[in-house]
CSV table of C-alpha atoms and ligand atoms in Angstrom, one decimal:
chain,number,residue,atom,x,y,z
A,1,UNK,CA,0.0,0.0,0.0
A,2,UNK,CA,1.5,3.2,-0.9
A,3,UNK,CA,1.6,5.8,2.1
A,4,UNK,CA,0.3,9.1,1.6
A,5,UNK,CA,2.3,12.3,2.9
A,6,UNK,CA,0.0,15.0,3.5
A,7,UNK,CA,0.9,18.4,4.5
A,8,UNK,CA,-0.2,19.2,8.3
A,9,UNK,CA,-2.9,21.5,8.2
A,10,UNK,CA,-4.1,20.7,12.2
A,11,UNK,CA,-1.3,22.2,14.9
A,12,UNK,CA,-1.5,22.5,18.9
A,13,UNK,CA,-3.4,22.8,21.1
A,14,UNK,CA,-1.4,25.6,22.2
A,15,UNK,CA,-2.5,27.9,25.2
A,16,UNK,CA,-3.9,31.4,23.5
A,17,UNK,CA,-4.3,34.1,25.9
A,18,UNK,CA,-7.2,35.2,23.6
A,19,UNK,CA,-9.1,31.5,23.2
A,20,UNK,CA,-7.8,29.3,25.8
A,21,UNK,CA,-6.9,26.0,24.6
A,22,UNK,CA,-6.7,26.0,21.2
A,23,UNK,CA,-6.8,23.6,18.4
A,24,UNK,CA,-5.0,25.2,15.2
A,25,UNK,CA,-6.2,24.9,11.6
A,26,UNK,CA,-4.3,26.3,8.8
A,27,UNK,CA,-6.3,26.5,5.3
A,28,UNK,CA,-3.5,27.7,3.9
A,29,UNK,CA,-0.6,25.4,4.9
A,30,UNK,CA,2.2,26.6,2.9
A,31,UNK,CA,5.6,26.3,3.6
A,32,UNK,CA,6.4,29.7,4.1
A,33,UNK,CA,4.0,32.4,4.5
A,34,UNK,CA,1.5,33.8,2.3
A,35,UNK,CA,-0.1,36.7,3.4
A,36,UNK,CA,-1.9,39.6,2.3
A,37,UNK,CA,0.1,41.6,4.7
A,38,UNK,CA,4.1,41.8,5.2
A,39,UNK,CA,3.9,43.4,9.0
A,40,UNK,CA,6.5,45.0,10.1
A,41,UNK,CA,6.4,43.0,13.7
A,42,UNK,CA,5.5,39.1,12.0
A,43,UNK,CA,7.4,36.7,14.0
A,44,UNK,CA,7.1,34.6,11.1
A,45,UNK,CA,9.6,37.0,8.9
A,46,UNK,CA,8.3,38.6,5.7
A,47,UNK,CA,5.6,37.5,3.5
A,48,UNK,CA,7.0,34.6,1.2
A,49,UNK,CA,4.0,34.6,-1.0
A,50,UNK,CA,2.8,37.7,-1.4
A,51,UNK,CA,-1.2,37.2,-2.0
A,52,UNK,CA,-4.3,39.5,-2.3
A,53,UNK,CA,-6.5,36.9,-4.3
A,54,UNK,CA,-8.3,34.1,-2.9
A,55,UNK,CA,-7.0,30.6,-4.1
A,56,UNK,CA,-7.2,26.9,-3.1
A,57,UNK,CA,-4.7,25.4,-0.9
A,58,UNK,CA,-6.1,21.9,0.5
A,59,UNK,CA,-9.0,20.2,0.1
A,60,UNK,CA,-11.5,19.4,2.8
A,61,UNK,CA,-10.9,15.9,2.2
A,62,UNK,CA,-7.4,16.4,3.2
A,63,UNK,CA,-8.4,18.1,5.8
A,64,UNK,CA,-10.8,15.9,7.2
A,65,UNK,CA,-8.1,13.2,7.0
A,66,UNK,CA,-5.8,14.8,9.4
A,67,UNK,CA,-8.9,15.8,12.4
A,68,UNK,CA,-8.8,12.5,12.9
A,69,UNK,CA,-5.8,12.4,15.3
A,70,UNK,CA,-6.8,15.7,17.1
A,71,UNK,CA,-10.2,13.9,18.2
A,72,UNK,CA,-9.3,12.8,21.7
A,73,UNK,CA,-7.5,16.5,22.3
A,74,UNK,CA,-8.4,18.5,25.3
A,75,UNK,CA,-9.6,21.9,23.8
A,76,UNK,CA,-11.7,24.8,24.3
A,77,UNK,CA,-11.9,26.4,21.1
A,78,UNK,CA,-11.0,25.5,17.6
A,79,UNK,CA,-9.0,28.7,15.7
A,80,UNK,CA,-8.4,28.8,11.8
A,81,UNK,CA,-4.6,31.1,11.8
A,82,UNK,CA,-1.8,29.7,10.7
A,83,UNK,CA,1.2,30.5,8.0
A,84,UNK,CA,-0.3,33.4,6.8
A,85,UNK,CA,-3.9,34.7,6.2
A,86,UNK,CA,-7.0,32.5,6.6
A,87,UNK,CA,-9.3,34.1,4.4
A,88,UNK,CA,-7.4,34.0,1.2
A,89,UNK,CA,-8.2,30.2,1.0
A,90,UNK,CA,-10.9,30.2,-1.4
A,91,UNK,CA,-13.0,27.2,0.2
A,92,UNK,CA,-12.8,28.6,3.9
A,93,UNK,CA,-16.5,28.1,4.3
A,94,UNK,CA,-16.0,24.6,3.4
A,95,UNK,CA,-13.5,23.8,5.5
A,96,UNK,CA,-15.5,25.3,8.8
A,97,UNK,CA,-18.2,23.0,7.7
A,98,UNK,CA,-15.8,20.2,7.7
A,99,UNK,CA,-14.2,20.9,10.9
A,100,UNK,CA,-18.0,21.2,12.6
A,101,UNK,CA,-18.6,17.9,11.1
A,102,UNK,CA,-15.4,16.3,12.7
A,103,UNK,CA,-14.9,18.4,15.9
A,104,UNK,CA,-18.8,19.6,16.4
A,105,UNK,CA,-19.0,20.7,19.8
A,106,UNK,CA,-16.7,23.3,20.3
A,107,UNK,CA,-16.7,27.6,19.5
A,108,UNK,CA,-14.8,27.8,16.3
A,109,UNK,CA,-12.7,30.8,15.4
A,110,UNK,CA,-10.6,32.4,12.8
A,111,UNK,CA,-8.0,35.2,13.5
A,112,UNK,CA,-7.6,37.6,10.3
A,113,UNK,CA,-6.5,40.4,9.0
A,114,UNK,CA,-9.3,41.9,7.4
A,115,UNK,CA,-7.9,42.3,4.6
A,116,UNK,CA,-10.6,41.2,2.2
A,117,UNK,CA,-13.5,41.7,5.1
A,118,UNK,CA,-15.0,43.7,2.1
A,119,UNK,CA,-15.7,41.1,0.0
A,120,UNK,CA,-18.9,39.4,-0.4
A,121,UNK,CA,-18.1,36.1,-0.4
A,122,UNK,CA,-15.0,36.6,2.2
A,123,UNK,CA,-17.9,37.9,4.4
A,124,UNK,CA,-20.5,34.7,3.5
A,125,UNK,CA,-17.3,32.8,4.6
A,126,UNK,CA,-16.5,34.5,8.2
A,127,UNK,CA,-20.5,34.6,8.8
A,128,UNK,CA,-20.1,30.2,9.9
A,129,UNK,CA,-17.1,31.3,12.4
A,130,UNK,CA,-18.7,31.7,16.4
A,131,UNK,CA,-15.6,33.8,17.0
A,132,UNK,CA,-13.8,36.7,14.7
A,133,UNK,CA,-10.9,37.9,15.1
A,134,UNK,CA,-10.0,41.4,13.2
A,135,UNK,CA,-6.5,43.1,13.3
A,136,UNK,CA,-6.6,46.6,13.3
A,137,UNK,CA,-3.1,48.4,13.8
A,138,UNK,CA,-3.7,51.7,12.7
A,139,UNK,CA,-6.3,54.9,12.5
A,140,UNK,CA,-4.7,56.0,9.1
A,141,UNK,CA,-3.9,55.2,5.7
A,142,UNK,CA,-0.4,56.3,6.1
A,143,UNK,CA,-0.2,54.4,9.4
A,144,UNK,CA,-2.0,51.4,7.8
A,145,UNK,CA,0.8,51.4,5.0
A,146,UNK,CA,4.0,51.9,7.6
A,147,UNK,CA,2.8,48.8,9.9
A,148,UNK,CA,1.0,46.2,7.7
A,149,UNK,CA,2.4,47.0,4.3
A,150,UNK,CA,-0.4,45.6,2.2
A,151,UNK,CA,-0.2,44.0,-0.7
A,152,UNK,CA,-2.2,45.2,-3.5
A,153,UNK,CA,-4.4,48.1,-3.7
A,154,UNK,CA,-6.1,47.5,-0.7
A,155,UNK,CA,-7.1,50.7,1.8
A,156,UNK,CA,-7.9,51.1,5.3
A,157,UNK,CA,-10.4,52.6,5.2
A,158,UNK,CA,-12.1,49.8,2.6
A,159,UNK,CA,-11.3,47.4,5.8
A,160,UNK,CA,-13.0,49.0,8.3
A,161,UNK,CA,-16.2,49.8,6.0
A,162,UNK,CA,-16.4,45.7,6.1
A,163,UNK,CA,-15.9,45.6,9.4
A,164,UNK,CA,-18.7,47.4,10.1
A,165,UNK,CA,-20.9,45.9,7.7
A,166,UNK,CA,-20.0,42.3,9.0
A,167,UNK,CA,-20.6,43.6,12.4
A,168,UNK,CA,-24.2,44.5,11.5
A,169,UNK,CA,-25.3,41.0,9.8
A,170,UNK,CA,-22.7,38.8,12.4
A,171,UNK,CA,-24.4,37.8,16.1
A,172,UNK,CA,-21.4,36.1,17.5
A,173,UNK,CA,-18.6,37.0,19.0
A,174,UNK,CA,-16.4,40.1,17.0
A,175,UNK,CA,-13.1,40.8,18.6
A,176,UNK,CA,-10.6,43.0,17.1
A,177,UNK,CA,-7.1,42.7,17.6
A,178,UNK,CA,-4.7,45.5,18.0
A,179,UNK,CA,-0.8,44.9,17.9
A,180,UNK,CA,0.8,48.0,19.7
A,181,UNK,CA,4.5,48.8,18.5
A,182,UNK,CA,6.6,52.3,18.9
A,183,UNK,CA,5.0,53.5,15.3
A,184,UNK,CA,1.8,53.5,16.8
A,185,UNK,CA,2.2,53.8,20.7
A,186,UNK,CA,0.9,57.2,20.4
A,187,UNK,CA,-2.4,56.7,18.7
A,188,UNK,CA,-4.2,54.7,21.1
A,189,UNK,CA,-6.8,57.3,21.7
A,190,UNK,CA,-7.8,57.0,18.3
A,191,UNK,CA,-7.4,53.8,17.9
A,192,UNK,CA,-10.2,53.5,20.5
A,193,UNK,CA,-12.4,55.8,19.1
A,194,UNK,CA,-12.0,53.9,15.6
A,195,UNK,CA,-12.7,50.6,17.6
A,196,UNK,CA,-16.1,52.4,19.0
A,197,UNK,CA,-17.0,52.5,15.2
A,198,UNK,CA,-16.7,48.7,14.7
A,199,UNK,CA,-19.3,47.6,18.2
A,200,UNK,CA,-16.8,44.9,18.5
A,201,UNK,CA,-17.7,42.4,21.8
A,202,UNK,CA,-13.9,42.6,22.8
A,203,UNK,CA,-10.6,44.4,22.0
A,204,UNK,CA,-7.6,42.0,21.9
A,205,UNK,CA,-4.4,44.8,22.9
A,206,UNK,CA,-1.1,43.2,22.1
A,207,UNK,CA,2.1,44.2,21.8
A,208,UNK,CA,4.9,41.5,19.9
A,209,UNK,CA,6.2,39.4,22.6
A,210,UNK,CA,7.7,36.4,20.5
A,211,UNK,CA,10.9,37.2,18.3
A,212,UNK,CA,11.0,39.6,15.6
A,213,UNK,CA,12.5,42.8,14.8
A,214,UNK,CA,10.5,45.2,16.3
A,215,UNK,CA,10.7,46.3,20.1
A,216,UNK,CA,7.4,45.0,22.0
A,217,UNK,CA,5.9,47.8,24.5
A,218,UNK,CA,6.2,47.1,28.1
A,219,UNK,CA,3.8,46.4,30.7
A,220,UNK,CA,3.3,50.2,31.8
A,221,UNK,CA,3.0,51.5,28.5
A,222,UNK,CA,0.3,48.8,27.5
A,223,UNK,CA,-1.3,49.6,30.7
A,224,UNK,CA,-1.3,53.2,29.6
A,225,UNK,CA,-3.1,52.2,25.9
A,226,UNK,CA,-5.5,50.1,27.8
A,227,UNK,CA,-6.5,53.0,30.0
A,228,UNK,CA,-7.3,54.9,26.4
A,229,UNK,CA,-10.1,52.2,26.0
A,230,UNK,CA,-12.6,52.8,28.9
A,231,UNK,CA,-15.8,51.6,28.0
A,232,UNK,CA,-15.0,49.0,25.7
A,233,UNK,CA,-14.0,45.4,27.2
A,234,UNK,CA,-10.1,44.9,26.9
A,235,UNK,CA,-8.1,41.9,27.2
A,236,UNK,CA,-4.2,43.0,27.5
A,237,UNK,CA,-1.5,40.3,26.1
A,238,UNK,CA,0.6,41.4,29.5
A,239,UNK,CA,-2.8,40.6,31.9
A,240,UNK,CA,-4.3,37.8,30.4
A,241,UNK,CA,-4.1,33.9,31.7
A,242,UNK,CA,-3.1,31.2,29.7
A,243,UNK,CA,-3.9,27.4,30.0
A,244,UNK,CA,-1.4,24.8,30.5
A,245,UNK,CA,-1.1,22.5,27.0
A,246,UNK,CA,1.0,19.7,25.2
A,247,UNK,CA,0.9,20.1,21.4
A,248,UNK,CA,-0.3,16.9,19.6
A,249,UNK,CA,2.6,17.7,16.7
A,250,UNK,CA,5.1,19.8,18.4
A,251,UNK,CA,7.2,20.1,14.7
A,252,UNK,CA,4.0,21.2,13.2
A,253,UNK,CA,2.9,23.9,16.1
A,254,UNK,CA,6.7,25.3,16.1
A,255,UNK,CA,6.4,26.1,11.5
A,256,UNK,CA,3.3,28.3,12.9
A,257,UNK,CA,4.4,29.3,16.4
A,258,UNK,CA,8.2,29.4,15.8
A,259,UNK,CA,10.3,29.3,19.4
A,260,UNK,CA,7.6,29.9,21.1
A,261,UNK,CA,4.8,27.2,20.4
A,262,UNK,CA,4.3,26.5,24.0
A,263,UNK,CA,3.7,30.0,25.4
A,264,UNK,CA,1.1,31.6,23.4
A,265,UNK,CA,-0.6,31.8,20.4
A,266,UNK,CA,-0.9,35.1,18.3
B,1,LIG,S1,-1.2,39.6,8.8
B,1,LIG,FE1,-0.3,38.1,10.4
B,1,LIG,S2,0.7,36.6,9.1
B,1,LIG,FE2,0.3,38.3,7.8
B,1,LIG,S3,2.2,39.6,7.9
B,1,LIG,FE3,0.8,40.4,9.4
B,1,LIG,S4,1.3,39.3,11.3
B,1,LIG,FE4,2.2,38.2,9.6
């Protein structure tokens, strides 16, 4: 009988400080990343594939394939993240649908960058998910570009118009996620007034703790940015507990978590 190698797509548990213990599922699954995005503060080193179209990567058979072993974990929430974004594999609804089908039982949730959160069928897609996850790193175009250096045309403000249009058709849980950095340490103020906009359920403040080349924030200045959001319900990367975990496949949680698979998830 010929054995089959497939690519693993299913990584973790590892203990989030955003979703507990969490089962990872990467749509994309590449060998380096492909990403809408090249942020300056990715701890998983520039974008390798630079993407802005949606595209398939594995099939749900595949994936269904590999959900087999992750059956008997311990986990509270299953998270779609991974080598890069999410939402640029073209049969993400799909795949949710799969993992349900496997896994049914527990919240399932997708951390992304919002990139293409104006999109029609990217919304249809996120629409399945119990949890969202939605970076937001800057108030302005010019911030936008310095931070998260997009690939393609895309614009901030094209982002957060889906944002809020998701928000209005979506009744679970919308969290954004802001990565705090040196470039925008200062704009917290706005940054809270621009999450107001969105009604999210939670605001996810982080600041890059794992390797990479920009300086993360400490705990007084995040305290300080936190303070900025009164009114809205925080979590701060610095504050929040994690669970205690053992991957299933450490070799496949360190590819997506380098160095740091056992401490936190981004
Ligand atoms: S969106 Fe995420 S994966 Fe993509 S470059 Fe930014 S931090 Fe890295």
């Amino acid at each position: 009988m010929t054995k089959t190698t497939l690519p693993s797509m299913v990584y973790g548990p590892v203990p989030s400080w955003r979703l507990g213990r969490s089962l990872g599922i990467d749509p994309v699954s590449t060998q380096s990343k492909t990403c809408s995005f090249d942020c300056v503060y990715c701890q998983l080193g520039r974008t390798a594939y630079p993407l802005a179209e949606r595209r398939l990567f594995v099939t749900a058979e595949m994936l269904r394939q590999q959900l087999t072993a992750a059956k008997e974990a311990s986990i509270d929430t299953i998270t779609f993240s991974g080598v890069g974004e999410p939402t640029l594999a073209a049969n993400l609804g799909e795949l949710v649908e799969v993992v349900r089908a496997e896994l049914g039982g527990h919240p399932v949730a997708i951390l992304t960058n919002a990139s293409l959160i104006w999109r029609e069928d990217v919304q249809r897609d996120l629409m399945r998910f119990d949890i969202v996850v939605a970076k937001v790193d800057a108030p302005t175009e010019e911030l936008f570009h310095a931070i998260n250096r997009p690939i393609g045309q895309v614009e901030l403000a094209q982002i957060l118009d889906g944002i809020r249009h998701f928000r209005q058709g979506f009744t679970g849980k919308l969290a954004l996620q802001m990565m705090f950095i040196e470039a925008n340490q200062n704009q917290a103020r706005q940054m809270a007034a621009l999450a107001r906009t969105c009604r999210p359920d939670e605001v996810q403040l982080n600041t890059p703790l794992r390797p990479c080349p920009v300086r993360p924030l400490s705990v007084s200045e995040m305290a300080a940015i936190e303070a900025e959001f009164a009114g809205l319900s925080t979590i701060n990367v610095y504050t929040a507990e994690r669970p205690q975990v053992v991957p299933l496949d450490m070799q496949a949680t360190r590819r997506r978590r380098p160095r740091e698979a056992r401490t936190i998830q981004d």
